[in-house]
PDB file of C-alpha atoms in Angstrom:
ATOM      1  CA  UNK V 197      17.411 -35.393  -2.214  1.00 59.00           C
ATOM      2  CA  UNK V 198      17.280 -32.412  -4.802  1.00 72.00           C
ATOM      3  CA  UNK V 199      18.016 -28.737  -3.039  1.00 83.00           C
ATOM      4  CA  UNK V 200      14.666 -26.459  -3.227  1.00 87.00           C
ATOM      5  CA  UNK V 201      15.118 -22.874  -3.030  1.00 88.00           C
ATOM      6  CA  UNK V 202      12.715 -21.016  -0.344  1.00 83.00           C
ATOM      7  CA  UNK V 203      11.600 -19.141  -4.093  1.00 87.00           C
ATOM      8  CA  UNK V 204      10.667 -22.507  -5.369  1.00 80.00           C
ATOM      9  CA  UNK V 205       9.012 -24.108  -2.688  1.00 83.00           C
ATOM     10  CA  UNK V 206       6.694 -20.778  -2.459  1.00 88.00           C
ATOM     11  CA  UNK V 207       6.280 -21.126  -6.258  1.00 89.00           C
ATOM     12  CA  UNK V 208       4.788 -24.316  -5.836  1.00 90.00           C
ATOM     13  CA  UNK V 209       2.984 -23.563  -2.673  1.00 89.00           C
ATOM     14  CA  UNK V 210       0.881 -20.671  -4.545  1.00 88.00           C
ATOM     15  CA  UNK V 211       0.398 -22.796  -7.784  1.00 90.00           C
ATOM     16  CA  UNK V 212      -1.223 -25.723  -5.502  1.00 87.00           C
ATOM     17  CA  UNK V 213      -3.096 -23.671  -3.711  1.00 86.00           C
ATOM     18  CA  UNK V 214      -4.558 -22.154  -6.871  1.00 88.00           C
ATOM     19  CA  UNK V 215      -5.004 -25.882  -8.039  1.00 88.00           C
ATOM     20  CA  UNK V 216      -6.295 -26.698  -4.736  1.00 87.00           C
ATOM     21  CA  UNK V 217      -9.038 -24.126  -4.791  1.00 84.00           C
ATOM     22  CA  UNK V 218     -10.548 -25.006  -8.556  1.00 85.00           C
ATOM     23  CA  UNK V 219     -10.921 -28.604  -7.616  1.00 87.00           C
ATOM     24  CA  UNK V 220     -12.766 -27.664  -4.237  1.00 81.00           C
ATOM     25  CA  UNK V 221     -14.911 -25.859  -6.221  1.00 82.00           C
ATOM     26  CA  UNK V 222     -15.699 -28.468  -8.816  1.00 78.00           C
ATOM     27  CA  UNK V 223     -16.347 -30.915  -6.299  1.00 79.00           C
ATOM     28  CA  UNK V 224     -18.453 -28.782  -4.535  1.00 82.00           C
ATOM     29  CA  UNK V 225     -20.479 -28.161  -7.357  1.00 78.00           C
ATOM     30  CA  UNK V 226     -21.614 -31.953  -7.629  1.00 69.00           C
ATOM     31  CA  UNK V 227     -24.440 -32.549  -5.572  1.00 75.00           C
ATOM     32  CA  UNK V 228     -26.294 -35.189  -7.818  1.00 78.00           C
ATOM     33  CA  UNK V 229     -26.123 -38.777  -5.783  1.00 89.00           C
ATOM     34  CA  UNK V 230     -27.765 -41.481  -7.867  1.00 94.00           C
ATOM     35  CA  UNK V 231     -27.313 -44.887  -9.086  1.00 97.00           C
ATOM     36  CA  UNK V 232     -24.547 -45.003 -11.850  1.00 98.00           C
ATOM     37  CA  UNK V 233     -24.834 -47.320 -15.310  1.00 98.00           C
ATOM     38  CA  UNK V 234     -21.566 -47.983 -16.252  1.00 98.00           C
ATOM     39  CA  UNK V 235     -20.053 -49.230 -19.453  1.00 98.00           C
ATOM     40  CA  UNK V 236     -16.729 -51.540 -20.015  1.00 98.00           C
ATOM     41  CA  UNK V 237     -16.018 -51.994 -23.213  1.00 98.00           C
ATOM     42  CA  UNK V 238     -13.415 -52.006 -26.147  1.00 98.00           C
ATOM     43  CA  UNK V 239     -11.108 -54.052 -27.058  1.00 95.00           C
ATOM     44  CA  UNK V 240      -8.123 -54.322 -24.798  1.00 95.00           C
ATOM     45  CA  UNK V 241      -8.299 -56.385 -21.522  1.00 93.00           C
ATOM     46  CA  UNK V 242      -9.172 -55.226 -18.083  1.00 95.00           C
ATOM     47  CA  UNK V 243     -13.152 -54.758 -18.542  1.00 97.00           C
ATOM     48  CA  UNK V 244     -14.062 -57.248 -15.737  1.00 95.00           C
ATOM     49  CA  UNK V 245     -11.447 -56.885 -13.863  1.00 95.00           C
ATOM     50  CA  UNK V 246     -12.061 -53.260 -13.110  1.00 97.00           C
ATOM     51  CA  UNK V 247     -15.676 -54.810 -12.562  1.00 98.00           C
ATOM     52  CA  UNK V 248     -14.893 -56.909  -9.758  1.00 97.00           C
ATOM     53  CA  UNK V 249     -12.632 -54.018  -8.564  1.00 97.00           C
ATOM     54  CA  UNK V 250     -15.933 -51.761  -7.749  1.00 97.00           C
ATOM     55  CA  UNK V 251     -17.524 -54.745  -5.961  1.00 98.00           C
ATOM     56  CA  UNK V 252     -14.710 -54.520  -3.507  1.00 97.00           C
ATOM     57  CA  UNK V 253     -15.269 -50.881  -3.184  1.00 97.00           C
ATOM     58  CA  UNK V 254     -19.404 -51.440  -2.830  1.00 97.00           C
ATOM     59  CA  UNK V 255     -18.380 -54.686  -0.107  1.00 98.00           C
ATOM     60  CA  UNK V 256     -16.110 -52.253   1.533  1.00 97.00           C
ATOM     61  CA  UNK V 257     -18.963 -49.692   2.004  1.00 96.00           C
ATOM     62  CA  UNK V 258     -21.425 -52.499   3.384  1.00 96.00           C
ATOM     63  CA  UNK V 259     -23.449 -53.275   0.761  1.00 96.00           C
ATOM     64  CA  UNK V 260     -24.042 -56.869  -1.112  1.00 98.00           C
ATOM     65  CA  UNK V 261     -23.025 -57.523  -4.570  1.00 98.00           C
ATOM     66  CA  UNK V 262     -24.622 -59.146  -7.737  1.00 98.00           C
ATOM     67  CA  UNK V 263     -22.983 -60.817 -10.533  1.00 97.00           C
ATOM     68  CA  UNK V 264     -23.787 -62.399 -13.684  1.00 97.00           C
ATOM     69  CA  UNK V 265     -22.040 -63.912 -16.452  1.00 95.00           C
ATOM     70  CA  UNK V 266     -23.665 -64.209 -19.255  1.00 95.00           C
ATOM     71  CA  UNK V 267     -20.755 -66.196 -21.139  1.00 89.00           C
ATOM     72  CA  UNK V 268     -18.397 -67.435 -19.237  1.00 78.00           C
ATOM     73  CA  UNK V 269     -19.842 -71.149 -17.779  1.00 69.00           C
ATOM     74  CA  UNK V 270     -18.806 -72.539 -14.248  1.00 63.00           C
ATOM     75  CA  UNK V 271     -15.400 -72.906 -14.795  1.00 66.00           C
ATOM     76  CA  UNK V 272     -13.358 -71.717 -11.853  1.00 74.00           C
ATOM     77  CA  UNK V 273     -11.859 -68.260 -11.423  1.00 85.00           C
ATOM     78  CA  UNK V 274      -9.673 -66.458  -9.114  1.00 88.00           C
ATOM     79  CA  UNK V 275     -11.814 -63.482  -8.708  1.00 90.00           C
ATOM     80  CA  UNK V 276     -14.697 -66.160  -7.927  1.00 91.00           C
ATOM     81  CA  UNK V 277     -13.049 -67.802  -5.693  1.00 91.00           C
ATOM     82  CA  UNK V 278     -11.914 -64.535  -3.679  1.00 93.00           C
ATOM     83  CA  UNK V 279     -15.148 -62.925  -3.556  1.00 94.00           C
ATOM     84  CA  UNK V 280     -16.838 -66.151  -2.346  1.00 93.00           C
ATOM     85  CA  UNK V 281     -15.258 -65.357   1.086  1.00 94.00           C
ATOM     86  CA  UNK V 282     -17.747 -62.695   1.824  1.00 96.00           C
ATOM     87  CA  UNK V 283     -20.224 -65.456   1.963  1.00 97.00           C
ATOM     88  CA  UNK V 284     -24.148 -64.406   1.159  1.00 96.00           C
ATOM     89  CA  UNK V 285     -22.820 -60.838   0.709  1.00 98.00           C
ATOM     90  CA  UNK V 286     -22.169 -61.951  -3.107  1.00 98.00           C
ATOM     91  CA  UNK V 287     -24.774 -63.422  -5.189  1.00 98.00           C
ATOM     92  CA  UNK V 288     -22.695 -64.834  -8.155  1.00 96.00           C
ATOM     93  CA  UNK V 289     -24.343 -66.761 -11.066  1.00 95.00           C
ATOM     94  CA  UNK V 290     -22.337 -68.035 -13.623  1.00 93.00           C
ATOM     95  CA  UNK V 291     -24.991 -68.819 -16.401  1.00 91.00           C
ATOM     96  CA  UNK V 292     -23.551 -68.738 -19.498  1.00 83.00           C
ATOM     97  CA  UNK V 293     -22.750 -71.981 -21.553  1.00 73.00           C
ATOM     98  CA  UNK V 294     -19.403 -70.887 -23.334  1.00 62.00           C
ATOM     99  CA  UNK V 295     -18.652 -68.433 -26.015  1.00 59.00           C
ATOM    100  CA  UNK V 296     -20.857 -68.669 -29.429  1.00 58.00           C
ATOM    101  CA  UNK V 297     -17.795 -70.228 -30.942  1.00 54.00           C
ATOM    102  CA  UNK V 298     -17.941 -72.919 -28.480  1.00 59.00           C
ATOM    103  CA  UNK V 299     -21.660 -73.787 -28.017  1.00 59.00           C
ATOM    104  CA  UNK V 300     -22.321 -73.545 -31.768  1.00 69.00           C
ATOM    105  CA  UNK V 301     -26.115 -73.421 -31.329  1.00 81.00           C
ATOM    106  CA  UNK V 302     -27.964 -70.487 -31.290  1.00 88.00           C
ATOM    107  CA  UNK V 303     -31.149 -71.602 -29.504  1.00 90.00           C
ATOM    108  CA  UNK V 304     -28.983 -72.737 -26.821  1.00 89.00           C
ATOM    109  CA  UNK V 305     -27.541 -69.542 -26.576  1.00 90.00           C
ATOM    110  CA  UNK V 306     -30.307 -67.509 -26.686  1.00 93.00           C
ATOM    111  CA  UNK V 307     -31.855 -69.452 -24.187  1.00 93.00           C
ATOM    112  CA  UNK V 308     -29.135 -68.928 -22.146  1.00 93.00           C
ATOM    113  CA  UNK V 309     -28.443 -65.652 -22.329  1.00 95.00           C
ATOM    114  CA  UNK V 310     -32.624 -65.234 -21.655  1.00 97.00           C
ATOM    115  CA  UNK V 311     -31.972 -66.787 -18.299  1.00 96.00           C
ATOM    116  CA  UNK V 312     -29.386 -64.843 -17.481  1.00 97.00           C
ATOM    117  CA  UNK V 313     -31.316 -61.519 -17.667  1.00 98.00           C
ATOM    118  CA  UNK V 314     -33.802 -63.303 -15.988  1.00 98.00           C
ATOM    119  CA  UNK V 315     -31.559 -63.603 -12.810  1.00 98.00           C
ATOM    120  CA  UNK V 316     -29.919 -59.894 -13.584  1.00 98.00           C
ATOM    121  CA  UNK V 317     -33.663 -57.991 -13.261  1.00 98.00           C
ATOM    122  CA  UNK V 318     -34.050 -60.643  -9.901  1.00 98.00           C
ATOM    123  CA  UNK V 319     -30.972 -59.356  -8.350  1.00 98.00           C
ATOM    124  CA  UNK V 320     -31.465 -55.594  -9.660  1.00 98.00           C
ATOM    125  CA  UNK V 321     -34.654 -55.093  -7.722  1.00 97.00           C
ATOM    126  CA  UNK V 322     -32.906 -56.803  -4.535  1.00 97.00           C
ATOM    127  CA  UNK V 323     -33.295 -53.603  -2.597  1.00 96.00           C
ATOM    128  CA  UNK V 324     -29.765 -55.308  -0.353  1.00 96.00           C
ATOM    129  CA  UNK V 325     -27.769 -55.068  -3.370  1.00 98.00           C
ATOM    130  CA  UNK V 326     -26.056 -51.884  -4.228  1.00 98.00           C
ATOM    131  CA  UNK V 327     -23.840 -53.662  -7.004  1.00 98.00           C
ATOM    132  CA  UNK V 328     -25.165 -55.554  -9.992  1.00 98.00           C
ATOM    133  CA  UNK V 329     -22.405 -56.879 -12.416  1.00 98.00           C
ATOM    134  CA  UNK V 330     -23.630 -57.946 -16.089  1.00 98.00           C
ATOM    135  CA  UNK V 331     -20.426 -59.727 -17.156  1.00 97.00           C
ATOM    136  CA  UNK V 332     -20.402 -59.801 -20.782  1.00 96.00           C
ATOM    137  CA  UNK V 333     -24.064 -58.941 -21.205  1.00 98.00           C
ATOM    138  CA  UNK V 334     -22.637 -56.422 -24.255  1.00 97.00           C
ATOM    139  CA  UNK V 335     -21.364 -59.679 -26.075  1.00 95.00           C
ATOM    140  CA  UNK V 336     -24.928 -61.100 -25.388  1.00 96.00           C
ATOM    141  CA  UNK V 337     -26.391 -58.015 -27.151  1.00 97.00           C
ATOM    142  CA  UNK V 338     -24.164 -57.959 -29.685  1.00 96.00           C
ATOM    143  CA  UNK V 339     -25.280 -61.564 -31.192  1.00 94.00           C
ATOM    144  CA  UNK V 340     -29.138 -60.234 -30.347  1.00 95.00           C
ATOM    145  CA  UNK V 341     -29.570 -62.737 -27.855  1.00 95.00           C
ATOM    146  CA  UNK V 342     -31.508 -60.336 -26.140  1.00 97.00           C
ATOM    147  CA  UNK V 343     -33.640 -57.761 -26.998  1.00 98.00           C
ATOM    148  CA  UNK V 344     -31.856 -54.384 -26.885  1.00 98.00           C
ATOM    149  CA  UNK V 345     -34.539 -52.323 -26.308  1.00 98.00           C
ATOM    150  CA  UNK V 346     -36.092 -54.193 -23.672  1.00 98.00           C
ATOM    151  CA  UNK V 347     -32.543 -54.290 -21.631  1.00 98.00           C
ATOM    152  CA  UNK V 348     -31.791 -50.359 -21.806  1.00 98.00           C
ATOM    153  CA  UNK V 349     -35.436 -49.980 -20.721  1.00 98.00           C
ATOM    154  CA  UNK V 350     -35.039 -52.344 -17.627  1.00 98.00           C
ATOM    155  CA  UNK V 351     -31.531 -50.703 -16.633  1.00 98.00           C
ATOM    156  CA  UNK V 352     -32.980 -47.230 -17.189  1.00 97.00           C
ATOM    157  CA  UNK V 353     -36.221 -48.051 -14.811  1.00 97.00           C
ATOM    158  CA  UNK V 354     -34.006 -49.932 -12.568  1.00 97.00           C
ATOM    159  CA  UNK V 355     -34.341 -48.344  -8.807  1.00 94.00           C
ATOM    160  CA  UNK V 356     -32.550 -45.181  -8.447  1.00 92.00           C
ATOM    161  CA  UNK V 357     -29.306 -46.216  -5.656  1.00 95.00           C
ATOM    162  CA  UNK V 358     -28.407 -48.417  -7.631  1.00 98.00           C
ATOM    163  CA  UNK V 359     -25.110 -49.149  -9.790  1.00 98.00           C
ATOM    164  CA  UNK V 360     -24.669 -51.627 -12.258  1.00 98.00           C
ATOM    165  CA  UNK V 361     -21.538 -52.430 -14.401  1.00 98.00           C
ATOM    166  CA  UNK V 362     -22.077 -53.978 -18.096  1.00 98.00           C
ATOM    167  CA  UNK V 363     -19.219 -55.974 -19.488  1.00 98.00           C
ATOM    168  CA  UNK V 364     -17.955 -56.945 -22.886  1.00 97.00           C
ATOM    169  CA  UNK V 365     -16.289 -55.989 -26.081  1.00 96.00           C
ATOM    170  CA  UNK V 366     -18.741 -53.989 -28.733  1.00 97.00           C
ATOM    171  CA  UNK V 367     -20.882 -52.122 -26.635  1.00 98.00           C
ATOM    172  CA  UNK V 368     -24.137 -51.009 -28.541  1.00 98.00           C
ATOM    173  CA  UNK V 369     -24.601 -47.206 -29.245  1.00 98.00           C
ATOM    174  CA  UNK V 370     -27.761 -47.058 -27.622  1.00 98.00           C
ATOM    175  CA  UNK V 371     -26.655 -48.545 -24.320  1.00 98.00           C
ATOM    176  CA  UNK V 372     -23.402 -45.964 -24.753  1.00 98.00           C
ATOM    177  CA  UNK V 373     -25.849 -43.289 -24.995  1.00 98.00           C
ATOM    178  CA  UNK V 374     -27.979 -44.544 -22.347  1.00 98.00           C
ATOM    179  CA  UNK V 375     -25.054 -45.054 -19.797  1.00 98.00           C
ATOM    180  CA  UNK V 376     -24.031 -42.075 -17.270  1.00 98.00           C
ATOM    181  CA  UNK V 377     -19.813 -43.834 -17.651  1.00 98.00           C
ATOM    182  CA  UNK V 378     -18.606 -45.619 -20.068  1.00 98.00           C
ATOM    183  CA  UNK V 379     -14.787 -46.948 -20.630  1.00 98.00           C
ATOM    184  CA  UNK V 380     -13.201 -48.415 -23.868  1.00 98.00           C
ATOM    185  CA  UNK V 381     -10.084 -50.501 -22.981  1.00 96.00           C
ATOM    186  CA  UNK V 382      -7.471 -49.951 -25.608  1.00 95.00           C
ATOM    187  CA  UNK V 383      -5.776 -52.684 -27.098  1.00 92.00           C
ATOM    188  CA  UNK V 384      -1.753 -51.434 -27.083  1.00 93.00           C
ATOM    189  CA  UNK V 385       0.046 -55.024 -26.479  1.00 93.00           C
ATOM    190  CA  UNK V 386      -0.921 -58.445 -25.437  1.00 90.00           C
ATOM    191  CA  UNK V 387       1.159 -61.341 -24.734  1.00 90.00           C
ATOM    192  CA  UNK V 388      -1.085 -63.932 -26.282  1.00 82.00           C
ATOM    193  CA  UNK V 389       0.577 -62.554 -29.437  1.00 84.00           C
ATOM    194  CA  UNK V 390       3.422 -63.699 -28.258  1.00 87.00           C
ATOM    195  CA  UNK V 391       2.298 -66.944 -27.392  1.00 91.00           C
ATOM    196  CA  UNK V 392       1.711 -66.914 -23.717  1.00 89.00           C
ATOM    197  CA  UNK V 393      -1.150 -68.883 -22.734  1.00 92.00           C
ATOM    198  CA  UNK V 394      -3.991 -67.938 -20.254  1.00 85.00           C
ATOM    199  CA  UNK V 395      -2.690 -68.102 -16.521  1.00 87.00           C
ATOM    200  CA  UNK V 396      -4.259 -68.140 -13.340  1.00 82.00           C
ATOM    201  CA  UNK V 397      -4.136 -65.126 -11.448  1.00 84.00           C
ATOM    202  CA  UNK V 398      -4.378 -63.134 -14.821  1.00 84.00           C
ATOM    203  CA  UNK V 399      -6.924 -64.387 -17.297  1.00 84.00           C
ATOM    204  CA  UNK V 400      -9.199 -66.439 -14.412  1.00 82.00           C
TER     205      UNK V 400
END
């Protein structure tokens, strides 16, 4: 262990207590509670994930969670899997068909994607839900599966507690602007490049 001088240790002391009282302050200062939009976008990986992160927060805090994918199809997936275990406390729907590259028809996808919002304004005006997770709804919006203005005006009328989380690469400006946080995942390095397949426990 490195030797601290009395001089040192008092150095620090005074510069965290300085530290100490600007963030007490700060934090005092925020006395807005309200139901957050949130944005994960960009291109680096991580933008569900963190997703299904906050529903363990919002199941840890008693509330019941939403989710649904408006891409991915009924494959199986870890996270899936996991969160099933909290039994009706997670509504998961899975109602996508594939990605656009996969399905290849555009009616089909719309119609998909139509349903899917469908299910999303059901679960956002379940007054037991405190979460609501549009996987990939920002890939959805990006092909103009849905309309955009009619989605920013349902999240921004949605009832005030509550949080939802939008997914996907290419998040429209408008629903940036319209969103109280928004993260862009950087792309820095990703082993598909070097030729490591998807894996359970990291991709699903």
């Amino acid at each position: 262990m490195t030797d601290i001088s009395d001089e040192d240790a008092a150095r620090h002391r005074a510069k965290m207590e300085k530290r100490k009282a600007v963030q007490d302050a700060e934090v005092a200062g925020k006395t807005v509670e309200k139901g957050l939009l949130i944005v994960h976008t960009g291109a680096g990986k991580g933008k569900s994930t963190a997703a299904f992160g906050l529903a363990l927060r919002t199941l840890g805090h008693g509330w019941r969670v939403g989710v649904v994918q408006f891409i991915k199809g009924a494959w199986q997936s870890g996270e899936r899997d996991a969160l099933a275990s909290f039994g009706d406390r997670v509504d998961w729907h899975a109602m996508g068909e594939g990605f656009t590259w996969e399905t290849q028809d555009l009616a089909r996808d719309i119609a998909a994607a139509r349903r899917a919002w469908e299910k999303a304004r059901e679960l956002m005006a379940d007054p037991t839900i405190g979460l609501v997770i549009l996987d990939e709804l920002n890939i959805a919006l990006r092909y103009d599966y849905l309309p955009l203005e009619e989605v920013i005006g349902a999240l921004a009328a949605r009832r005030s507690g509550l949080h939802v989380v939008v997914t996907g690469r290419n998040a429209k400006s408008a629903l940036v602007e319209a969103a109280d946080l928004v993260t862009e995942m950087s792309l820095v390095k990703h082993h598909f490049k070097a030729g490591v397949k998807a894996q359970p426990g990291i991709e699903f």
